[in-house]
XYZ file of C-alpha atoms in Angstrom:
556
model
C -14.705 17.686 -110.759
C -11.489 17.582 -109.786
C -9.202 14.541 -108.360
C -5.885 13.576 -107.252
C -3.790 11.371 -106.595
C -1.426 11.564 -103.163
C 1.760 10.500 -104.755
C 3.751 13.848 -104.050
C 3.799 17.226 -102.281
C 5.971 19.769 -101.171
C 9.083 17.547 -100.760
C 11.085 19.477 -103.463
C 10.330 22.239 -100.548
C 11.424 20.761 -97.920
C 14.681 19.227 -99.746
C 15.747 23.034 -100.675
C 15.405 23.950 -96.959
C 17.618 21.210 -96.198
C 20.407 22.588 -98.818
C 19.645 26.488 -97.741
C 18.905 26.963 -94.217
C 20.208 23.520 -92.876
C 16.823 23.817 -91.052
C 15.801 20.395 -89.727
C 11.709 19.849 -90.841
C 9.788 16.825 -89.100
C 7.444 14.790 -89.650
C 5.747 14.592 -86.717
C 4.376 11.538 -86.033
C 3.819 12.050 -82.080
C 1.793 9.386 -80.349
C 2.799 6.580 -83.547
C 6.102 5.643 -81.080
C 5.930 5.975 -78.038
C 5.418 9.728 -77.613
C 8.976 10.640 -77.053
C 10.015 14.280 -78.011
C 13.599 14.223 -78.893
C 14.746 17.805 -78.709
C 18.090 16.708 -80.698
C 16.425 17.059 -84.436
C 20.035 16.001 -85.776
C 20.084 12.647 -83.783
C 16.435 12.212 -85.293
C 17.706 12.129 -88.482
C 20.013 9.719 -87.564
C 17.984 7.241 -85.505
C 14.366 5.348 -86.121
C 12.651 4.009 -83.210
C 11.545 0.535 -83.401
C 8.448 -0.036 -81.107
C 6.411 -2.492 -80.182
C 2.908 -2.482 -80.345
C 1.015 -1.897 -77.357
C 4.329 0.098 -75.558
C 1.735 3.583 -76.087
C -0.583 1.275 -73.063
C -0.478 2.264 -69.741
C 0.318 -0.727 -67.260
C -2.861 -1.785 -65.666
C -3.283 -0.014 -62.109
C -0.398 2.380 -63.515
C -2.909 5.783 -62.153
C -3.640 3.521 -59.023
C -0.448 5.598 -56.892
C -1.234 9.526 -57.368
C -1.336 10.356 -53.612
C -5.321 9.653 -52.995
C -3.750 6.811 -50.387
C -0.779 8.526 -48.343
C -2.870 11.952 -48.021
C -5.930 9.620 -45.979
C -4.953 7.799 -43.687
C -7.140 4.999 -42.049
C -7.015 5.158 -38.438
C -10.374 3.710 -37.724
C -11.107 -0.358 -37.014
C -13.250 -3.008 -38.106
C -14.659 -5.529 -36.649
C -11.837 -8.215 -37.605
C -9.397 -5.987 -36.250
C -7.353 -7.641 -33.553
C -5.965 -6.170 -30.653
C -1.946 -5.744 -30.566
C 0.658 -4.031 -28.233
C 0.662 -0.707 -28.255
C -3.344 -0.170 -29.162
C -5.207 2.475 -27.013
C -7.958 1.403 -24.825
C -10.746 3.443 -23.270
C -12.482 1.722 -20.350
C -15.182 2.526 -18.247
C -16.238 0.959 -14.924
C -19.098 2.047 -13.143
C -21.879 0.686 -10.668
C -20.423 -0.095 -7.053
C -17.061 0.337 -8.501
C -15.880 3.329 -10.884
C -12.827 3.439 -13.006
C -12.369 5.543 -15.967
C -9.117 5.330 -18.013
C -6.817 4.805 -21.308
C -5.013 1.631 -20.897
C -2.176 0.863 -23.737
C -1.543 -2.889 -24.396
C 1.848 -3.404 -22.702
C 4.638 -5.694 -24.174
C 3.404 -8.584 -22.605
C -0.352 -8.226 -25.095
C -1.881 -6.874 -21.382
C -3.115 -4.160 -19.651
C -3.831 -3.545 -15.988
C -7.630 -3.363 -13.923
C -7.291 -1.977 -11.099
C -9.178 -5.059 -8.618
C -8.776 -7.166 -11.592
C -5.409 -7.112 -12.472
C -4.127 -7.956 -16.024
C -6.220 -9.008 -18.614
C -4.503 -10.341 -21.906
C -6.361 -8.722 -24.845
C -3.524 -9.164 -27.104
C -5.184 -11.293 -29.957
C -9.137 -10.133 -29.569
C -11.236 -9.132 -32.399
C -12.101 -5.572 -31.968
C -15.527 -6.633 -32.472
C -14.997 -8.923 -28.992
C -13.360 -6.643 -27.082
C -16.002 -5.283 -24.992
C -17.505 -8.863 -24.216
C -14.218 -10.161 -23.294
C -13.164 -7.206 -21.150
C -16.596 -7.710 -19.053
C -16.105 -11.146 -18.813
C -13.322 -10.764 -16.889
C -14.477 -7.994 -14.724
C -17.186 -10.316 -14.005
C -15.301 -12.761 -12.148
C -13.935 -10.199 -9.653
C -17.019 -8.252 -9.336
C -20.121 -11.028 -9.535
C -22.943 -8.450 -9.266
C -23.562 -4.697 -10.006
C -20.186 -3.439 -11.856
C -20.458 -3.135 -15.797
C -18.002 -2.384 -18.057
C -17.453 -0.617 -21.387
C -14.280 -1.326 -23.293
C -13.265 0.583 -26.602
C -10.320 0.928 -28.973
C -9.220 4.384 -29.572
C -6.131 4.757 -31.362
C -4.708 2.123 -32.862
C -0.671 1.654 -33.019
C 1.746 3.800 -34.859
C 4.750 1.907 -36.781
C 6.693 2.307 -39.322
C 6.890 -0.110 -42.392
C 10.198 -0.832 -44.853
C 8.656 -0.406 -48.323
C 11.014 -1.814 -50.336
C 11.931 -3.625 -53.954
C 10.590 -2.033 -57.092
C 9.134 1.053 -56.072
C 9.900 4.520 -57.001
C 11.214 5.915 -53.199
C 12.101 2.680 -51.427
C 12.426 3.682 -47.690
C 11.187 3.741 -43.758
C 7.117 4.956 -44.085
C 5.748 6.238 -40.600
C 1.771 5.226 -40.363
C -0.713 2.710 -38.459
C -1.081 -0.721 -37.713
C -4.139 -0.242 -39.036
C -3.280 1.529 -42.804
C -3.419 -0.044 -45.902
C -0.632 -1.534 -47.686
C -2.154 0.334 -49.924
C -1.159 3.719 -48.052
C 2.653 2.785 -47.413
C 3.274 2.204 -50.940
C 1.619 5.277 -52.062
C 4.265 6.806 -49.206
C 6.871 4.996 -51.315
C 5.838 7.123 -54.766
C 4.080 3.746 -55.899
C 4.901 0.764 -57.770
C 7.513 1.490 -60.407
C 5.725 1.330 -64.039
C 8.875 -0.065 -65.977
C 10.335 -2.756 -63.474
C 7.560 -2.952 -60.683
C 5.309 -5.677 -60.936
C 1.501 -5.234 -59.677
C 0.341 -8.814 -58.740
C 3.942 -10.162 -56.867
C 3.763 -7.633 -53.749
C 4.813 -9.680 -50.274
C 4.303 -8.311 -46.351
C 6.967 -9.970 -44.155
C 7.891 -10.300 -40.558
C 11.002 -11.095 -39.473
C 11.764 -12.191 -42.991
C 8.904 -14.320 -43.093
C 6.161 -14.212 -45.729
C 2.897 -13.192 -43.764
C 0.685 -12.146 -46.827
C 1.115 -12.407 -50.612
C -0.891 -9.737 -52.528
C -2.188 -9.036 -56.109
C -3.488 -5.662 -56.649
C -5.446 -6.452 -59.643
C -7.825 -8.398 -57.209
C -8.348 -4.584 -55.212
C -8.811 -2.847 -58.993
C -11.515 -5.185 -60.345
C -13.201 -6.788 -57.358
C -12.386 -4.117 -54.672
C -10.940 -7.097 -52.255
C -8.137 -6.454 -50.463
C -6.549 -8.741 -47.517
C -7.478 -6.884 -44.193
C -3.658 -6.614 -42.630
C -2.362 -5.409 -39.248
C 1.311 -3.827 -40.028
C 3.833 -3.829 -36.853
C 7.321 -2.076 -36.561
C 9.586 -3.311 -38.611
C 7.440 -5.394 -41.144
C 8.120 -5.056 -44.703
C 6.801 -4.713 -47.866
C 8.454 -6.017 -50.867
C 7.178 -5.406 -54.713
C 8.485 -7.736 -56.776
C 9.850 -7.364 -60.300
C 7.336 -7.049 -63.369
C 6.075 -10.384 -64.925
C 5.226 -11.427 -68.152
C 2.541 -8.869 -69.550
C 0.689 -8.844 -72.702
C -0.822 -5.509 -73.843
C -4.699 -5.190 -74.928
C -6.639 -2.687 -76.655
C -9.908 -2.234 -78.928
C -13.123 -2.778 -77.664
C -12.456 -3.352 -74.135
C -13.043 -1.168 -71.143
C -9.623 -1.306 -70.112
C -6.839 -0.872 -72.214
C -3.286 -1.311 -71.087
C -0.808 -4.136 -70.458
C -1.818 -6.647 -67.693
C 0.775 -8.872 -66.428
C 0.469 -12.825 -65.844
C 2.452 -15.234 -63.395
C 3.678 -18.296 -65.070
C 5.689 -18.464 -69.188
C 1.860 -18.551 -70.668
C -1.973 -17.135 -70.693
C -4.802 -17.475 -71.622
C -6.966 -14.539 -73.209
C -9.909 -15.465 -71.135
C -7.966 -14.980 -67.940
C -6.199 -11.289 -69.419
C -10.148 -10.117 -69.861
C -11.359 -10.857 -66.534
C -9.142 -7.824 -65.880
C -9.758 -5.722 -69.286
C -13.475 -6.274 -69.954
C -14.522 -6.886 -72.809
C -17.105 -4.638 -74.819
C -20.581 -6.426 -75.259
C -20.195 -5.900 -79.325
C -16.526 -7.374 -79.387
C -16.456 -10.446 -81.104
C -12.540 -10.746 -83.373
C -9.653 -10.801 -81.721
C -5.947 -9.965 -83.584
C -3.389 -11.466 -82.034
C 0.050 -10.438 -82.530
C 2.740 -12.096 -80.415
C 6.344 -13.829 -81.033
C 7.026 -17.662 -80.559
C 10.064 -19.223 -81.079
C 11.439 -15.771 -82.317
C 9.047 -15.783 -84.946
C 6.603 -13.274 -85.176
C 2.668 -14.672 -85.373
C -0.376 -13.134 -86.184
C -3.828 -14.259 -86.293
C -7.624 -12.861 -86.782
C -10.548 -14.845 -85.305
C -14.010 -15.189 -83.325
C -13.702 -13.937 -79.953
C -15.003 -17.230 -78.456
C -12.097 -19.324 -80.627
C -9.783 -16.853 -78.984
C -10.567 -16.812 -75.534
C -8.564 -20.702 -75.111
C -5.373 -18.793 -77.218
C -2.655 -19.487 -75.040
C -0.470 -15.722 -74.956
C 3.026 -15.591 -74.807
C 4.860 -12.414 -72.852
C 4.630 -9.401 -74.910
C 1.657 -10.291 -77.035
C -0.524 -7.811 -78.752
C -4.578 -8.170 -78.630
C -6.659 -5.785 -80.149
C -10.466 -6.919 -80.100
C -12.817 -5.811 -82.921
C -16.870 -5.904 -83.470
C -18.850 -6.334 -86.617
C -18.609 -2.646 -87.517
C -15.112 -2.842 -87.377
C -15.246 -5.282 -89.459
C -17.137 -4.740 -92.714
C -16.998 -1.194 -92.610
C -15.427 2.082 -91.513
C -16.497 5.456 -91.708
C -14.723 8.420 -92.392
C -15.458 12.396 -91.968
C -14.476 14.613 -94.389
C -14.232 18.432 -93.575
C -12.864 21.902 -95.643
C -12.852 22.379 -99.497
C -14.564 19.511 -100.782
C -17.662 19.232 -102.374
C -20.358 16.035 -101.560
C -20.818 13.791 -98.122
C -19.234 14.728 -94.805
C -19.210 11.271 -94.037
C -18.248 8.527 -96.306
C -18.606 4.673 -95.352
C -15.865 2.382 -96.883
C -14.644 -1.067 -96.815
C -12.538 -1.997 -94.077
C -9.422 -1.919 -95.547
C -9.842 1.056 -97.321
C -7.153 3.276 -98.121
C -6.334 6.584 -97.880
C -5.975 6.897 -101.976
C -9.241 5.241 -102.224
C -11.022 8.142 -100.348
C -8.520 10.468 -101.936
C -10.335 9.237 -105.389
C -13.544 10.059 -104.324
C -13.089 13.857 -103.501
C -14.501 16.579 -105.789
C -11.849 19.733 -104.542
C -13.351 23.174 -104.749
C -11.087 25.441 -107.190
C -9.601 27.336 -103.719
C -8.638 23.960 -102.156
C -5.065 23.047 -101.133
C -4.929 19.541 -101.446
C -1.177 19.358 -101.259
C -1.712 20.185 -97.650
C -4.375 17.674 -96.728
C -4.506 16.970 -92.964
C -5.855 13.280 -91.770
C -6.937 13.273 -87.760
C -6.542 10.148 -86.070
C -8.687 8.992 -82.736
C -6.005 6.514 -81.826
C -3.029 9.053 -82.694
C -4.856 11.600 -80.147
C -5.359 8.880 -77.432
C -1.530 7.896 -78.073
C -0.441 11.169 -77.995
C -2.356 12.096 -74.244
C -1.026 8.410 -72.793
C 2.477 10.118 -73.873
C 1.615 13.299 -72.821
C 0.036 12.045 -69.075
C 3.326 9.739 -68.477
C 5.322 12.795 -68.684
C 3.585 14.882 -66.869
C 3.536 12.578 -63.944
C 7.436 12.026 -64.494
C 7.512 15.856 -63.865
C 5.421 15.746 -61.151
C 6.869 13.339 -58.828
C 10.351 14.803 -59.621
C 8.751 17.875 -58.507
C 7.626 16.633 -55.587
C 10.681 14.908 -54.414
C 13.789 16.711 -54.813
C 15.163 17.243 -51.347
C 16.513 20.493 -50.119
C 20.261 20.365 -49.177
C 20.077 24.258 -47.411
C 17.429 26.351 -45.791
C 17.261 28.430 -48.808
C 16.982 25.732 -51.401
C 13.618 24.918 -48.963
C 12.038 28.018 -50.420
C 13.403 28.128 -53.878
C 12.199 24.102 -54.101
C 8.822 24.869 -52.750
C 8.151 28.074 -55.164
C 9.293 25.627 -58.179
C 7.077 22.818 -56.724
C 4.224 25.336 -56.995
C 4.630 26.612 -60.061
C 5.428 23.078 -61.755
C 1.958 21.969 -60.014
C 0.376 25.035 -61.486
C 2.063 24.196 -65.197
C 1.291 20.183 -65.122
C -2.639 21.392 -63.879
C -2.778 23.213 -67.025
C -1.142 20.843 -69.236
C -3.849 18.151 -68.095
C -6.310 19.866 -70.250
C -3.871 19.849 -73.520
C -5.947 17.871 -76.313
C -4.228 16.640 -78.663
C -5.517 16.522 -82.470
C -3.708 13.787 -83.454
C -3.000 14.694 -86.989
C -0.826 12.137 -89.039
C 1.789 13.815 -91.315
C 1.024 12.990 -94.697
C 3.491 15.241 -96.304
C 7.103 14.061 -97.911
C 5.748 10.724 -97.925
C 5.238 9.153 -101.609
C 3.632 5.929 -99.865
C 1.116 8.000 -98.102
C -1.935 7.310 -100.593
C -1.724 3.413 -99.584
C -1.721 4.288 -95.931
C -5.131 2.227 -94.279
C -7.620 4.206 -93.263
C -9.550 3.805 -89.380
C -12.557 3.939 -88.221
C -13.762 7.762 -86.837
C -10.711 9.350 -89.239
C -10.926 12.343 -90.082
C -9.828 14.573 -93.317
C -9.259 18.001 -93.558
C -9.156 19.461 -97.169
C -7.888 23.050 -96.157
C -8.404 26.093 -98.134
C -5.388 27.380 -100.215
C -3.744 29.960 -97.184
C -2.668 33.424 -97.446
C -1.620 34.233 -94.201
C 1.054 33.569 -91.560
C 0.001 33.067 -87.692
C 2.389 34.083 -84.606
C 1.632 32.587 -81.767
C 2.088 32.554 -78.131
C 4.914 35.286 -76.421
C 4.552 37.868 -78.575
C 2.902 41.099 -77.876
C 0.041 40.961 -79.863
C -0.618 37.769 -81.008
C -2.384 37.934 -84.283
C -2.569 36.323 -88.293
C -0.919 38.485 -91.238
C -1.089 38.277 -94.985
C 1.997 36.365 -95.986
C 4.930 37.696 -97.556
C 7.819 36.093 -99.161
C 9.663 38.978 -98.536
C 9.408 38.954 -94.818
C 11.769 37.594 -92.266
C 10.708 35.603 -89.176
C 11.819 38.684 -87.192
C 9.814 41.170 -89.679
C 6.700 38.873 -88.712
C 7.538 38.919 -85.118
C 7.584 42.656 -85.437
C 4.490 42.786 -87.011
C 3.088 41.305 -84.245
C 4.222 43.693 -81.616
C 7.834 42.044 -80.479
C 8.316 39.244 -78.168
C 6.797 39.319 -74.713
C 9.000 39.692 -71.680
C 8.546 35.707 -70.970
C 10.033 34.764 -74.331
C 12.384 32.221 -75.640
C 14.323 34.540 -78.103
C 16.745 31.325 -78.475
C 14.779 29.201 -80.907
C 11.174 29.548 -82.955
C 8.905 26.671 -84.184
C 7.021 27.130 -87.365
C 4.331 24.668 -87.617
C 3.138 24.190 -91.099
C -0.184 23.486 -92.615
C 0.513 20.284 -93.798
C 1.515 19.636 -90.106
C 5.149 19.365 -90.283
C 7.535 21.201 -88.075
C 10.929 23.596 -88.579
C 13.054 24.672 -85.521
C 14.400 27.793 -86.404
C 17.361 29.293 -84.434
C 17.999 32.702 -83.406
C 20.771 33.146 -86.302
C 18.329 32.809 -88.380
C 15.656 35.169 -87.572
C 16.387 37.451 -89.906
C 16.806 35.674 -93.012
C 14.216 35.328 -95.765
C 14.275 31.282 -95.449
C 12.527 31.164 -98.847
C 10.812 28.041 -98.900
C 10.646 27.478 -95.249
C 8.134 30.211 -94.318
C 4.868 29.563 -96.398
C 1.497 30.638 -96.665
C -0.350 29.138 -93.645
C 2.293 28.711 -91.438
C 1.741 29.493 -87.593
C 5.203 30.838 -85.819
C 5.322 29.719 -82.630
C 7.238 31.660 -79.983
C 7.544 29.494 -76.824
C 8.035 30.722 -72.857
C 11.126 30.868 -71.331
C 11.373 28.371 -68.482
C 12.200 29.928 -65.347
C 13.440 26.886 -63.049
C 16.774 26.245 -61.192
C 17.127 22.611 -61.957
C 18.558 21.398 -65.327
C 16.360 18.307 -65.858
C 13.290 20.542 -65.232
C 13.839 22.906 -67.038
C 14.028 19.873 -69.972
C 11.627 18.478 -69.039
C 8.888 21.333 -68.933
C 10.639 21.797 -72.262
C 10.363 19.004 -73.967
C 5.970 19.017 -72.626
C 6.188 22.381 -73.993
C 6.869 21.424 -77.632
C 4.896 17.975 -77.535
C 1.975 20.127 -76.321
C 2.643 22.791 -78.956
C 3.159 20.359 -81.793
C 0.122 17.819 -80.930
C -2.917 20.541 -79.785
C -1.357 23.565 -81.920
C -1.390 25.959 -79.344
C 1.604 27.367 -77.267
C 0.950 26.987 -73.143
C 2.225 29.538 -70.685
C 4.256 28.923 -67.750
């Protein structure tokens, strides 16, 4: 049997890199902040991002805005709908007098009968409009004339969306779309500033409807509105918010009117899990920072302070966790600990085969992964609405701008599917062994490698016997050159104990000892073929997250 302790690894490695190559390593810990890629390695070194908890959340109703509004719009009625000027009108008289015609509501709220003259409809339920319309009739012609009255097309306007919205603007549409649809037009509700519960319709600067979209996203209600030219909508800027997670249906920050809430009121929205009975609380009063741990019930009455953190646990959660173990080990592939439990104390409890590399251990992490894909999502629909909005300035920037629009849709499609592992870096960290372990972790005791992996655009990509001897470009060669869609520029070697090096092209052909080592996987990313700066960033920088998290190089 065979055990040991995490106190060190490879850092005296790493440090002769540092002194050699000047080859920056990381430890990537994508998905622990807030999913950020810096492509600047240097200015990593030099910075540490503080985040809160809860920043990795989406805001509640964030995925409402993605286009399924704008591309349908409603140009039916209901019932309630009332007739306004500029509404279509098919009517039909026949019996001893015939009359068939589209009448369009004049300025006045009227339109014209011939025999009957003008009939104000202005005002009428949709649902009354054929009564009322043979009503009148009636008192012209008393006996053998009916009448059928029905609206056809309803009004078209245009709508100011305005205040904290992506594309504030002038939206074309109907009197008869959704608010709904004109602030999809608008790009939706900005996620930083925008707030989802303070939106306001106006007329001629008054106030005609307040709205709060979480009432559409839970209950489905949403205030049946009839838009004119001119009116406006206004989103107002983000409340207070706290941010909730755990066993709930919804995670995400929700936001709150008023300095206070109450947890009660924040799960009406997030729904609570039937087995969730703890809440955590994390939250800062009077610039102190609080934290408490207690029955759900006491909880609910916890008055929440902007920028409060609630994670809510179950019984499981509570006593226990339970932890897979995978790879060179001998005994359980599951092993249920005390919650609490540390990585060391699993650590202790391993019996390593003799071909085991324990000095490359590799610890999975749901919450990591999910972290990692919020990241990921966000910046893929960054890239996507930048995509879809840059405006042509020539005839021939039309067509380039469409062809890039295309192919970035094509790119982002495929990048949807990325998986992240969600591997936490365990290496160069001396405190790693007193690390808390979660519940659904999972540990990978890997065999001891012999082998070097190149990756992605390279002729024949393929796995070779290692070689100190060997060069980055010798391996490259090995595995047939680099493909004609190739970043020659820079390499990523992703080792086994998931840390990173950036390697640049000066570089290729020196031995690096001690960077290159047995299980490494070179990584030869594409070349990004787009004509705007920021896009070609930005596809970068999802590139190397995407590489990094799911270990696999995407094509584009």
């Amino acid at each position: 049997m065979k055990k040991m302790k995490l106190l060190k690894s490879t850092s005296a490695m790493a440090k002769q890199s540092f002194r050699k190559g000047r080859i920056f390593s990381l430890l990537v810990l994508l998905g622990l902040a807030s999913g950020a890629w810096a492509l600047d390695t240097q200015q990593l070194d030099k910075e540490r991002q503080q985040v809160k908890a809860g920043d990795h959340l989406p805001a509640f109703g964030e995925s409402l805005f993605k286009g399924a509004f704008k591309d349908q719009p409603f140009r039916g009625f209901n019932g309630g709908y009332r007739v306004t000027v500029g509404d279509q009108i098919a009517l039909q008289l026949w019996g001893a007098y015939s009359f068939n015609a589209v009448l369009t509501v004049d300025a006045q709220g009227n339109i014209f009968i011939p025999e009957v003259g003008p009939v104000h409809v202005a005002g009428v339920d949709n649902g009354e409009l054929n009564n009322f319309v043979l009503r009148h009739v009636k008192r012209v012609f008393k006996n053998n004339v009916q009448a059928y009255a029905n609206l056809e097309a309803s009004q078209p306007v245009k709508v100011f969306v305005t205040g904290y919205v992506k594309s504030p603007g002038l939206y074309p549409g109907f009197s008869s779309d959704s608010v709904l649809y004109y602030l999809d037009s608008a790009g939706g509700i900005s996620r930083e500033s925008g707030s989802f519960i303070d939106i306001k319709v106006l007329r001629q600067g008054e106030e005609l409807q307040r709205i709060n979209l979480y009432n559409f996203l839970v209950d489905g209600r949403m205030p049946a509105l009839q838009l004119r030219n001119g009116d406006s909508i206004v989103v107002g800027p983000r409340q207070g918010f706290i941010s909730i997670e755990g066993a709930v249906q919804e995670s995400g920050q929700i936001e709150f009117i008023g300095p206070t809430t109450q947890l009660g009121e924040m799960l009406m929205v997030a729904k609570p899990d039937p087995q969730a009975n703890y809440a955590r609380i994390t939250q800062v009063i009077d610039d102190e920072q609080q934290a408490s741990y207690m029955p759900l019930q006491e909880a609910l009455l916890t008055p929440l302070h902007p920028g409060a953190h609630v994670e809510l646990v179950s019984d499981s959660d509570i006593s226990s966790i339970s932890v897979r173990v995978n790879g060179e080990v001998d005994g359980p592939a599951a092993y249920v600990l005390p919650y609490g439990a540390t990585l060391q104390d699993l650590l202790d409890k391993l019996r390593y085969r003799d071909n085991a590399d324990p000095f490359a251990i590799q610890l999975y992490r749901k919450s990591v992964a999910k972290k990692q894909k919020v990241a990921l999502e966000r910046s893929l629909d960054a890239l996507e609405m930048e995509a879809l909005t840059r405006q042509p300035t020539t005839t021939s920037d039309k067509a380039s701008i469409k062809d890039s629009a295309a192919m970035i849709q094509n790119f982002i499609a495929k990048a949807r599917n990325a998986k992240p592992r969600g591997q936490v870096v365990l290496a160069n960290n001396i405190n790693a062994g007193a690390m808390l372990l979660e519940d659904g972790d999972e540990l990978v005791v890997p065999l001891r490698a012999s082998t070097v992996s190149v990756v992605g655009e390279v002729i024949f990509p393929t796995s070779l016997v290692f070689n100190e001897r060997n060069t980055l470009e010798d391996y490259i060669e090995l595995a047939g050159g680099f493909s004609n869609n190739a970043d020659t520029d820079e390499l990523v070697v992703l080792h086994l104990d998931g840390t990173i090096s950036r390697i640049k092209e000066s570089k290729f052909d020196n031995r690096l000892k001690g960077i290159l080592r047995p299980g490494d996987e070179i990584m030869v990313m594409p070349k990004i073929q787009a004509s705007e700066l920021q896009v070609t960033k930005d596809v970068t920088e999802i590139l190397y997250r995407i590489a990094v998290g799911t270990a696999a190089v995407l094509s584009f």
